[in-house]
Short mmCIF file of C-alpha atoms in Angstrom, two decimals:
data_model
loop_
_atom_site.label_atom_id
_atom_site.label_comp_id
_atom_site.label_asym_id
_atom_site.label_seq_id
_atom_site.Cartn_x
_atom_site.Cartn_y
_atom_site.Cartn_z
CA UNK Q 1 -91.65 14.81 21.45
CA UNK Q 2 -88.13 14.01 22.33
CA UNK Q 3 -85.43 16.36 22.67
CA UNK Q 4 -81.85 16.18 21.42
CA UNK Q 5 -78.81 15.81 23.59
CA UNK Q 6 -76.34 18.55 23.14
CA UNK Q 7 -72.77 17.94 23.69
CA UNK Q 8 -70.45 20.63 22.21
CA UNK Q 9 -70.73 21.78 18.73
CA UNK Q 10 -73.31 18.76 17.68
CA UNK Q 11 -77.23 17.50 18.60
CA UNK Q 12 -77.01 14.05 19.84
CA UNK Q 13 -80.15 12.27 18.19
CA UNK Q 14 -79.63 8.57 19.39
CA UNK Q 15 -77.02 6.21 20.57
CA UNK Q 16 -76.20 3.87 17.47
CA UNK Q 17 -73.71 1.69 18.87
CA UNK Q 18 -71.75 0.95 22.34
CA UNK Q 19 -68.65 -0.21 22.59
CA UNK Q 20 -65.60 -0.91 24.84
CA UNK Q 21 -64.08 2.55 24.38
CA UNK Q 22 -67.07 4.97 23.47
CA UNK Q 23 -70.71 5.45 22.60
CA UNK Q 24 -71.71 6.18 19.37
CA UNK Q 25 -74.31 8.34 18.44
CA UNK Q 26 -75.87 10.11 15.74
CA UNK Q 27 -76.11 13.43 15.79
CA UNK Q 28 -76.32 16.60 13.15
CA UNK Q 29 -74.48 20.19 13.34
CA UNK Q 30 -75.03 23.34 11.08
CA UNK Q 31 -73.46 25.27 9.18
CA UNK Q 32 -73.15 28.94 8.93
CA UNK Q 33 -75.92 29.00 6.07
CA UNK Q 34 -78.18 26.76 7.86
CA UNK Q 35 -77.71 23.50 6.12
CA UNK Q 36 -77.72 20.55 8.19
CA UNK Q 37 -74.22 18.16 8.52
CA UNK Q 38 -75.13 14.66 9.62
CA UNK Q 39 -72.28 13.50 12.24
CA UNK Q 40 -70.86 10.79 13.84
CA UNK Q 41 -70.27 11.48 17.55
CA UNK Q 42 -67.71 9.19 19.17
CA UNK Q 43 -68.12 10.18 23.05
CA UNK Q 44 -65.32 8.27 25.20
CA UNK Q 45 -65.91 6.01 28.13
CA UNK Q 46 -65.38 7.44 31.50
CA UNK Q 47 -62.32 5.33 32.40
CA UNK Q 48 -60.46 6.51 28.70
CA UNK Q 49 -60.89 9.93 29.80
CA UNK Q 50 -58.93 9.93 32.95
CA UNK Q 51 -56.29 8.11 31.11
CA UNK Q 52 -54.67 11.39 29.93
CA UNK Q 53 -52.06 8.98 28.42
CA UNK Q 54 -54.34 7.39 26.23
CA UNK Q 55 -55.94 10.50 25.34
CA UNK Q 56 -52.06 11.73 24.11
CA UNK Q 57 -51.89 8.93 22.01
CA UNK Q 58 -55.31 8.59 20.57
CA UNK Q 59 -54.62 12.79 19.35
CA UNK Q 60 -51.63 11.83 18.01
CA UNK Q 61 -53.18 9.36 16.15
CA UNK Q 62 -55.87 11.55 14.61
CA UNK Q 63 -53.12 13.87 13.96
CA UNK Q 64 -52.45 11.51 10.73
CA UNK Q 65 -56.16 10.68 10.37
CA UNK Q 66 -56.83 14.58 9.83
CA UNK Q 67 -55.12 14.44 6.60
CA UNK Q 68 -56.88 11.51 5.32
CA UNK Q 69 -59.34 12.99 2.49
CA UNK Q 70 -61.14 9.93 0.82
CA UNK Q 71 -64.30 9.22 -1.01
CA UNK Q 72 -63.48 5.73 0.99
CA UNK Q 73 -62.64 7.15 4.17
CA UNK Q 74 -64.67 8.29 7.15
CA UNK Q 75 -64.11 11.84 7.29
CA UNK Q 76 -62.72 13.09 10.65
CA UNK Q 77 -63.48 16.33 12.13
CA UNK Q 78 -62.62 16.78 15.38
CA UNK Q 79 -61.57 15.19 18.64
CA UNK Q 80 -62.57 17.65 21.51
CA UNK Q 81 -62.70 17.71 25.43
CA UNK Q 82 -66.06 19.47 26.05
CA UNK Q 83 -66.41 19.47 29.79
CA UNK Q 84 -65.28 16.27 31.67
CA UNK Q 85 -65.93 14.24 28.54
CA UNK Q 86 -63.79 14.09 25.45
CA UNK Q 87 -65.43 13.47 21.92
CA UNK Q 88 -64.54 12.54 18.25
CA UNK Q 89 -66.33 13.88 15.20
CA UNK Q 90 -66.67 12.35 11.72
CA UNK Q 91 -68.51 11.92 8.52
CA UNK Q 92 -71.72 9.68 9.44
CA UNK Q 93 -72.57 7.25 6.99
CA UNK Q 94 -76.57 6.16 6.72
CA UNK Q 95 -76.25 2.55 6.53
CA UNK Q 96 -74.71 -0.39 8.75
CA UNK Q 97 -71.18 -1.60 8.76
CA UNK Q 98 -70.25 -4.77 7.04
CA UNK Q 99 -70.01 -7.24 10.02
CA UNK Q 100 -73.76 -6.68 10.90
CA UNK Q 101 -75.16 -6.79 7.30
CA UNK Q 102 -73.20 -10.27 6.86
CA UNK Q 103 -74.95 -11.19 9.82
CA UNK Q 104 -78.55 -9.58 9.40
CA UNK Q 105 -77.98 -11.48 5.51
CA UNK Q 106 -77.00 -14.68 6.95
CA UNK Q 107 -80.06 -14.70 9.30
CA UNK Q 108 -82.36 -14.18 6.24
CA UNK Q 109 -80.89 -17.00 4.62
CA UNK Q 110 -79.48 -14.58 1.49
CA UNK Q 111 -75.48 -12.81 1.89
CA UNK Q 112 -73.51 -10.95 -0.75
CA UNK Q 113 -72.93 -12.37 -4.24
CA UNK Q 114 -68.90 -12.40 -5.62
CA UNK Q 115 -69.58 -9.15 -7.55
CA UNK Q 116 -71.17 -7.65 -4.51
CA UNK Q 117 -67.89 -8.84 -2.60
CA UNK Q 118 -65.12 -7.62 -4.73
CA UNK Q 119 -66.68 -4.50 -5.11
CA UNK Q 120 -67.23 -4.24 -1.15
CA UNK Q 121 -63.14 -4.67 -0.62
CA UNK Q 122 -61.86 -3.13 -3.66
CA UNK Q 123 -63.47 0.33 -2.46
CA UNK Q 124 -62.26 -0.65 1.07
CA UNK Q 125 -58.91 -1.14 -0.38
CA UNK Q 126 -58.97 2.14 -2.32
CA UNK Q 127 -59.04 4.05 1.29
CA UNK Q 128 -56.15 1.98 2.60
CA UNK Q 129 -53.94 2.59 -0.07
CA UNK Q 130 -54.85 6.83 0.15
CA UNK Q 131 -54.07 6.63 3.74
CA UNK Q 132 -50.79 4.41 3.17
CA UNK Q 133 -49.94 6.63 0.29
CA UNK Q 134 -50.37 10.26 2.74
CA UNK Q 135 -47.30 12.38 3.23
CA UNK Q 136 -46.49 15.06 5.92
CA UNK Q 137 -46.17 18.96 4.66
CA UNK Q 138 -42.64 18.22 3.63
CA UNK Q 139 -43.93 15.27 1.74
CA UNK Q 140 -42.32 12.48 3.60
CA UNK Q 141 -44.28 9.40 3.94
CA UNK Q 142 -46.26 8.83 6.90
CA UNK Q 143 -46.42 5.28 7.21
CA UNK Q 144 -50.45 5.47 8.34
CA UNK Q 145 -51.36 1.72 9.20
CA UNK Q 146 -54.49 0.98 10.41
CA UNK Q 147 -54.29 -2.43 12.30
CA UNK Q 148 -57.32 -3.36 12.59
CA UNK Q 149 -59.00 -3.67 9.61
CA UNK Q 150 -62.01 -6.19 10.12
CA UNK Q 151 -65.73 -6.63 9.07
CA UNK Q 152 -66.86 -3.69 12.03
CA UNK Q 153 -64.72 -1.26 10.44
CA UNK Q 154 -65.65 -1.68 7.10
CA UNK Q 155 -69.36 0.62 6.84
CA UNK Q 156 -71.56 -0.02 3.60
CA UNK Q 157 -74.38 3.26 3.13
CA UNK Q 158 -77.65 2.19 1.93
CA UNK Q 159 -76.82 3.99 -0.99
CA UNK Q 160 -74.26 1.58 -1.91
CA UNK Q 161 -71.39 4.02 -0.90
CA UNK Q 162 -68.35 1.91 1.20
CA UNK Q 163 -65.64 3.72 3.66
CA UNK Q 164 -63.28 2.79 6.11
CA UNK Q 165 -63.65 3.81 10.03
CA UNK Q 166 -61.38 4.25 12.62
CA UNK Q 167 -57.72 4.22 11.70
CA UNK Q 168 -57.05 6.69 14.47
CA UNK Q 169 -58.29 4.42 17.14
CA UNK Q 170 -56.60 0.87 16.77
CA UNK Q 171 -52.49 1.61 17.60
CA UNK Q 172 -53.86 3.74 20.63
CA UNK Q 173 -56.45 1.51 21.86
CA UNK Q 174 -54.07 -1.59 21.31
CA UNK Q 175 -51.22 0.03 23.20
CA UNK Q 176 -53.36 0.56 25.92
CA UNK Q 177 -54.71 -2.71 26.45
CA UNK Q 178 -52.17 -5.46 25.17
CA UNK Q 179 -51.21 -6.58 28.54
CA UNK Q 180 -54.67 -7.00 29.38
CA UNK Q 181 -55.29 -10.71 29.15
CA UNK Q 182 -59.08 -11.59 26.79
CA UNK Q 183 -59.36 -7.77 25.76
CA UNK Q 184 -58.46 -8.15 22.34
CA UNK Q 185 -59.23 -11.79 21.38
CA UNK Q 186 -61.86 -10.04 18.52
CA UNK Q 187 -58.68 -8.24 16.96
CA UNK Q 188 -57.14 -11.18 16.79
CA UNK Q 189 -58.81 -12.91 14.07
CA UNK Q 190 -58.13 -10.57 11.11
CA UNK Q 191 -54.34 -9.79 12.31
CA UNK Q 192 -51.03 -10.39 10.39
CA UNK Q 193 -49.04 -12.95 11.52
CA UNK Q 194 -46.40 -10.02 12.01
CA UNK Q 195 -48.84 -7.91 13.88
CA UNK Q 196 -49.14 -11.66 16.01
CA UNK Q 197 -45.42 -11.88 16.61
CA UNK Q 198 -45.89 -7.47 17.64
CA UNK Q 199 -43.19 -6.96 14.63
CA UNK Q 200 -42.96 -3.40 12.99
CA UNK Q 201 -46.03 -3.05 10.61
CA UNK Q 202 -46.24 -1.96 6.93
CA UNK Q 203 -49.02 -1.18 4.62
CA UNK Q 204 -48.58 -5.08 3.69
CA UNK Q 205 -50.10 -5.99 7.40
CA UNK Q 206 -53.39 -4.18 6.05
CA UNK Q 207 -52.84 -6.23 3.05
CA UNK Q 208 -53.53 -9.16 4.82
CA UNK Q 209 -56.38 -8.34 7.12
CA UNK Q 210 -58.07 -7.56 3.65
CA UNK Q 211 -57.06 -11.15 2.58
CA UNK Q 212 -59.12 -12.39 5.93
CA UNK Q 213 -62.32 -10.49 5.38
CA UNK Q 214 -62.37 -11.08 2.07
CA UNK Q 215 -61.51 -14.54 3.31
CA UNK Q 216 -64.58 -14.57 5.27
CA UNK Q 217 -66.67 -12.93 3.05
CA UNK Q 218 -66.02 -15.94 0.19
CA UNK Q 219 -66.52 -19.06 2.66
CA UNK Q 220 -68.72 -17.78 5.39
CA UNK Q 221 -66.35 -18.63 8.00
CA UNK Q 222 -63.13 -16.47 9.84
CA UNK Q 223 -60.03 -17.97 8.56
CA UNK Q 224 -58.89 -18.84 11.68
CA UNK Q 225 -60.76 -20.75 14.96
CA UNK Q 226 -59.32 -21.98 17.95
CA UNK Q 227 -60.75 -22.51 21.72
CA UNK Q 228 -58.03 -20.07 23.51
CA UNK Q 229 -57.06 -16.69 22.93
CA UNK Q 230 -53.43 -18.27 23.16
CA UNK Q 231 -54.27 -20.80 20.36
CA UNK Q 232 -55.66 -18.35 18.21
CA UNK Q 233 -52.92 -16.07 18.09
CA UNK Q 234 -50.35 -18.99 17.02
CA UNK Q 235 -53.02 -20.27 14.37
CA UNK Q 236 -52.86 -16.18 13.02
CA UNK Q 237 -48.87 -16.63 13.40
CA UNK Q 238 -49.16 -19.71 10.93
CA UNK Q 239 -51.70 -18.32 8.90
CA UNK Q 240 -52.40 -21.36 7.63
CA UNK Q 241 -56.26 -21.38 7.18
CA UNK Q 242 -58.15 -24.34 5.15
CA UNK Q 243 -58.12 -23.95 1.39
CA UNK Q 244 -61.43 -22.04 0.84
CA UNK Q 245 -61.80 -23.70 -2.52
CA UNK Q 246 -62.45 -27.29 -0.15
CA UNK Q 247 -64.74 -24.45 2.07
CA UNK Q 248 -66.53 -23.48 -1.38
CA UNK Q 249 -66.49 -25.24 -4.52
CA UNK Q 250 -67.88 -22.73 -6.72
CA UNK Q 251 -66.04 -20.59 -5.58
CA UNK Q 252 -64.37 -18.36 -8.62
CA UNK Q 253 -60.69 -19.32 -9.12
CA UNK Q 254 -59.42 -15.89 -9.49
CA UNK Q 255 -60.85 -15.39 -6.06
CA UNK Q 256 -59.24 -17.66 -4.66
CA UNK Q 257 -56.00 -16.67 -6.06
CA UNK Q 258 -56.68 -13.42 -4.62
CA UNK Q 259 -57.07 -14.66 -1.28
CA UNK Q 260 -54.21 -17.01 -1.68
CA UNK Q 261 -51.51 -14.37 -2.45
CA UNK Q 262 -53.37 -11.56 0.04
CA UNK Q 263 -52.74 -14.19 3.00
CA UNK Q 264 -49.60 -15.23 2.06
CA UNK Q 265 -47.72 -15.57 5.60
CA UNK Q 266 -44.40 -13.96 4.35
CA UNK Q 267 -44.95 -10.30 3.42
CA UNK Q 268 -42.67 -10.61 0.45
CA UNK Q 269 -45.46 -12.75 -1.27
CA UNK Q 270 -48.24 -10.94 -1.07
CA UNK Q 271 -49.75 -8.04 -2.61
CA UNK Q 272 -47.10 -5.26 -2.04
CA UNK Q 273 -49.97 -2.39 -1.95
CA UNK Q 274 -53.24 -2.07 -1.60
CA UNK Q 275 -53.78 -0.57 -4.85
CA UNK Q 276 -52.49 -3.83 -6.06
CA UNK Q 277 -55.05 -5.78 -4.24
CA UNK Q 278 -57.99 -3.89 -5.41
CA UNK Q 279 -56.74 -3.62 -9.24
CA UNK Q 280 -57.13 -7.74 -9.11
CA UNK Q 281 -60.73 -7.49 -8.01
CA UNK Q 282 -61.71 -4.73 -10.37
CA UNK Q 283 -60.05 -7.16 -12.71
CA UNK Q 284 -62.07 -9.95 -11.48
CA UNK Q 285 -65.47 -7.75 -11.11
CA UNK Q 286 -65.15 -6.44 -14.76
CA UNK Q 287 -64.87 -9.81 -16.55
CA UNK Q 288 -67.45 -11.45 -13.63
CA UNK Q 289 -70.01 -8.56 -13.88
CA UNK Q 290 -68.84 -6.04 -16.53
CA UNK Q 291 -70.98 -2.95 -16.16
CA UNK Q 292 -71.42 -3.42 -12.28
CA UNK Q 293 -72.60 -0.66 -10.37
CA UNK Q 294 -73.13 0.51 -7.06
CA UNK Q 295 -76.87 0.70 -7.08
CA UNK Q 296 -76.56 -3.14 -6.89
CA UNK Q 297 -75.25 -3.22 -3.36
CA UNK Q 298 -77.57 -0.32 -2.40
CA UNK Q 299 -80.56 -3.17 -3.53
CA UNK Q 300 -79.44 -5.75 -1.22
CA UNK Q 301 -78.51 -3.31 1.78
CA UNK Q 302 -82.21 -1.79 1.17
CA UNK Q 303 -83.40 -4.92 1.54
CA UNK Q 304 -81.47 -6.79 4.35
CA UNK Q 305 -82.42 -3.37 6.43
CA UNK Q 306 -85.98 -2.74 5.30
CA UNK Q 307 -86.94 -2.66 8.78
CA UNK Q 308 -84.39 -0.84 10.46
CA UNK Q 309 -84.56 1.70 7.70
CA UNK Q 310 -88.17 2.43 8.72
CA UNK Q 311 -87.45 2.65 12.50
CA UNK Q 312 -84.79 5.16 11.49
CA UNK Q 313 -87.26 7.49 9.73
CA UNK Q 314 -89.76 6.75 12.80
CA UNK Q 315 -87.15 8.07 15.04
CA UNK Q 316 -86.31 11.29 13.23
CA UNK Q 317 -89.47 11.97 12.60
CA UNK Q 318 -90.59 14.05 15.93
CA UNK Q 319 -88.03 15.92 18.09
CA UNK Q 320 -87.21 19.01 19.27
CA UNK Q 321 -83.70 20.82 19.37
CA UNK Q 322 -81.66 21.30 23.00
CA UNK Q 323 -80.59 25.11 21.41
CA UNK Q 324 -79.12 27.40 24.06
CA UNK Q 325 -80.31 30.77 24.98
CA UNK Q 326 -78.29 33.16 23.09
CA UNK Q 327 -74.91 32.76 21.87
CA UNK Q 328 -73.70 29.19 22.07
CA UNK Q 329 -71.28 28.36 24.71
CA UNK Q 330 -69.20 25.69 25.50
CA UNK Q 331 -68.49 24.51 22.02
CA UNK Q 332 -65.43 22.37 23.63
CA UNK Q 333 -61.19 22.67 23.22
CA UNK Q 334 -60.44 21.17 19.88
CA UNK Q 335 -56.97 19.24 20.64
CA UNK Q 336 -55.78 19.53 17.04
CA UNK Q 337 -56.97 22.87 16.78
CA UNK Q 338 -53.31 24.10 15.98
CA UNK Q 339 -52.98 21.31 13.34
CA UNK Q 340 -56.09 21.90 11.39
CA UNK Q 341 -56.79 25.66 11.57
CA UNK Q 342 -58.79 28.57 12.05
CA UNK Q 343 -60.48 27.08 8.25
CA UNK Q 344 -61.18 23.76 8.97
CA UNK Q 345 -64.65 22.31 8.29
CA UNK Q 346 -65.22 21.62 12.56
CA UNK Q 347 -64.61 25.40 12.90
CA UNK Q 348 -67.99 26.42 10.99
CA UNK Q 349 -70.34 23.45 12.59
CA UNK Q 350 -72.67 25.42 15.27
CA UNK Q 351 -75.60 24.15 17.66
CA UNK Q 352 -77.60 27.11 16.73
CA UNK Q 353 -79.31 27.25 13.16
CA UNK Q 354 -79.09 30.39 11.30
CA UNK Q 355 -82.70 29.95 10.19
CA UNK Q 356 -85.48 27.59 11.45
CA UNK Q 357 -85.16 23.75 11.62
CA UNK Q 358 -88.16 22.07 11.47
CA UNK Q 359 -88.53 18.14 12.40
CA UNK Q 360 -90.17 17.92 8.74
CA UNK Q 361 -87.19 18.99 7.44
CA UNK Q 362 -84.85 16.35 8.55
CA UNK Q 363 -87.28 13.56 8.42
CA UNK Q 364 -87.56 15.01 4.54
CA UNK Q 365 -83.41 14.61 4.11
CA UNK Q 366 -84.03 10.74 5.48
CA UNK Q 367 -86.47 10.30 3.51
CA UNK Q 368 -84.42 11.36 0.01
CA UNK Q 369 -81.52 9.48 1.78
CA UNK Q 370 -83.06 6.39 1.86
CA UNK Q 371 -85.66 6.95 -1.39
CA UNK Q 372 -85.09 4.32 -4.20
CA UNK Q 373 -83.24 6.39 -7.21
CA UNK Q 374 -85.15 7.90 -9.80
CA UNK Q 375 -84.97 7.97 -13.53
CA UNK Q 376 -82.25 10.02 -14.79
CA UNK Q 377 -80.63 10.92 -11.09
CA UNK Q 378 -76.89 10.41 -11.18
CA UNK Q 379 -74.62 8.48 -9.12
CA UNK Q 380 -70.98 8.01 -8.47
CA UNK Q 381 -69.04 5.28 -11.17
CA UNK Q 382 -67.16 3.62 -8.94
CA UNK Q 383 -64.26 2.70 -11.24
CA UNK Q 384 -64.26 5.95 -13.46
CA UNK Q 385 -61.43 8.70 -13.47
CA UNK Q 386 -61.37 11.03 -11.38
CA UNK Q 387 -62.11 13.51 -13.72
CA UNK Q 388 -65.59 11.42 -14.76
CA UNK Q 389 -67.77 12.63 -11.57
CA UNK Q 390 -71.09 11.29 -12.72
CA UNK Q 391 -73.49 8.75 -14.78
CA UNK Q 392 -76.73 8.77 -15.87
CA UNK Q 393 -79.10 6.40 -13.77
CA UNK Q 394 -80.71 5.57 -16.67
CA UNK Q 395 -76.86 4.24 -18.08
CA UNK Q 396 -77.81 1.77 -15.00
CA UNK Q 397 -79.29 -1.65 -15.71
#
């Protein structure tokens, strides 16, 4: 039997990722009707905490990211100081983020096809443009960029579903550390050439970090290399990377246009949104693979994590809740409390279950989670109105 971890409102299951600024875990909350709200659980390094100036700055960020409401966006919830550590809450998404799966594919010898591709950034690109396109209560714009778009922050569910992570984290965390010499050599490779030179940044920067992964994603390689951290910030400055129709001969020509003019090194003469971006791939993924769907993706990322999907149920399968005698305490000091609240969704997660929560019961939600879909269950059309919610599995090929 294990036993969860509690830290604040949330159950800490397992850590699902370490990084240089937090740990990452997943973890569940409930409700006040009992139902069960899978979580992310950012908790921040020791050294980040202390830096009450970071801290500042990483609220303020989130500040913006709390209006963000996307079917492509991570959800945030909360960012909290629960004792001597300070946490951020969001949407968890059951499935892998895009820079592992191309490299869990690529060790199985398979990767994403072009439909699987355009679909992957065109839904990415969707969130973008929401969070470009967000205004402030007296509707002015608020210029949300999120800098460091890139393969890790791109997350793919196994059900096919795609969303965007961490736009509150990259202007703080790059602030912080941009006098630190080798720190952000990883950034780096899916920057704009303005975002090189540390110009002012638009929603066209974005633009281009799109053109990189989807740069990547088409030829297998990053679109630039170099053997210094100096030498790879004046190749991004260039942004001249080789052709990738000489990378990849097959490679569709519309593509490669779309790469070409998402690159571009002069903002002027690229994509001028995001929306623009993603209506030439939905172009290009309608006349490539009319009647795509998402259950496609879901396929491959079923089968590139087989194993790992199987571990996860393993893991859920047996543990036992840390709940606290009594009323819960020390739910933590939500720092945007004033900015989202007394309604906001945060304010009704609780540590204690308002009716019994059996192991069975969550390893039973996995299960569904992960299940292959069934005749006649309905999923999400990724290109329909907004007023068309649902189709027909069976409508799927």
């Amino acid at each position: 039997m294990r036993r969860t971890r509690r830290l604040g409102r949330y159950h800490l299951v397992h850590r699902v990722a370490f990084g240089g600024m937090a740990e990452v875990f997943r973890g569940f909350t409930f409700s006040a009707d009992g139902q069960r709200h899978d979580v992310a659980v950012k908790k921040l390094l020791p050294h980040f905490v202390e830096d009450e100036q970071f801290v500042t700055m990483l609220t303020d960020e989130y500040r913006l990211v709390s209006r963000l409401r996307h079917p492509n966006v991570a959800r945030f919830f909360e960012i909290a100081r629960v004792g001597k550590d300070v946490l951020i809450s969001m949407e968890y998404v059951d499935g892998q983020d895009l820079r592992s799966t191309i490299d869990q594919a690529r060790t199985m010898g398979i990767g994403l096809v072009w439909e699987d591709i355009a679909f992957v950034l065109a839904r990415s690109l969707d969130g973008l443009h929401h969070a470009h396109e967000a205004t402030g209560d007296a509707g002015e714009r608020l210029e949300v960029v999120h800098r460091d778009l890139s393969p890790s922050n791109i997350l793919i569910g196994y059900d096919g579903d795609v969303k965007v992570i961490d736009f509150g984290i990259a202007k703080a965390n790059l602030n912080r550390i941009q006098t630190k010499q080798g720190v952000i050599k990883g950034k780096v490779k899916y920057m704009s050439p303005e975002q090189a030179f540390g110009h002012p940044l638009d929603r066209r920067s974005d633009v281009f970090s799109a053109g990189s992964v989807l740069y990547e994603l088409c030829t297998g390689r990053q679109p630039f290399r170099a053997r210094t951290e100096v030498e790879l910030i004046f190749a991004v400055r260039d942004a001249a990377p080789p052709d990738c129709r000489q990378l990849v001969p097959d490679l569709p020509e519309p593509l490669a246009r779309i790469v070409d003019r998402s690159m571009a090194r002069e903002r002027r003469d690229r994509f001028q949104t995001a929306a623009e971006m993603r209506d030439a791939l939905v172009d290009f993924l309608q006349s490539h693979a009319p009647g795509y769907r998402r259950t496609r993706l879901a396929r491959f990322m079923k089968h590139v994590w087989a194993e790992e999907i199987e571990a996860d149920l393993r893991a859920l399968e047996d543990f036992v809740l840390d709940l606290p005698e009594g009323p819960a305490e020390n739910l933590g000091t939500n720092l945007l409390a004033d900015e989202l609240g007394p309604d906001a969704a945060y304010a009704r997660f609780s540590p204690m279950p308002t009716r019994v929560t059996r192991a069975a019961d969550v390893e039973a939600a996995a299960v569904q989670a992960h299940a292959p879909l069934a005749p006649g269950e309905t999923v999400m059309d990724p290109f329909a109105p907004a007023t068309v919610r649902v189709r027909r599995r069976d409508d799927d090929d």
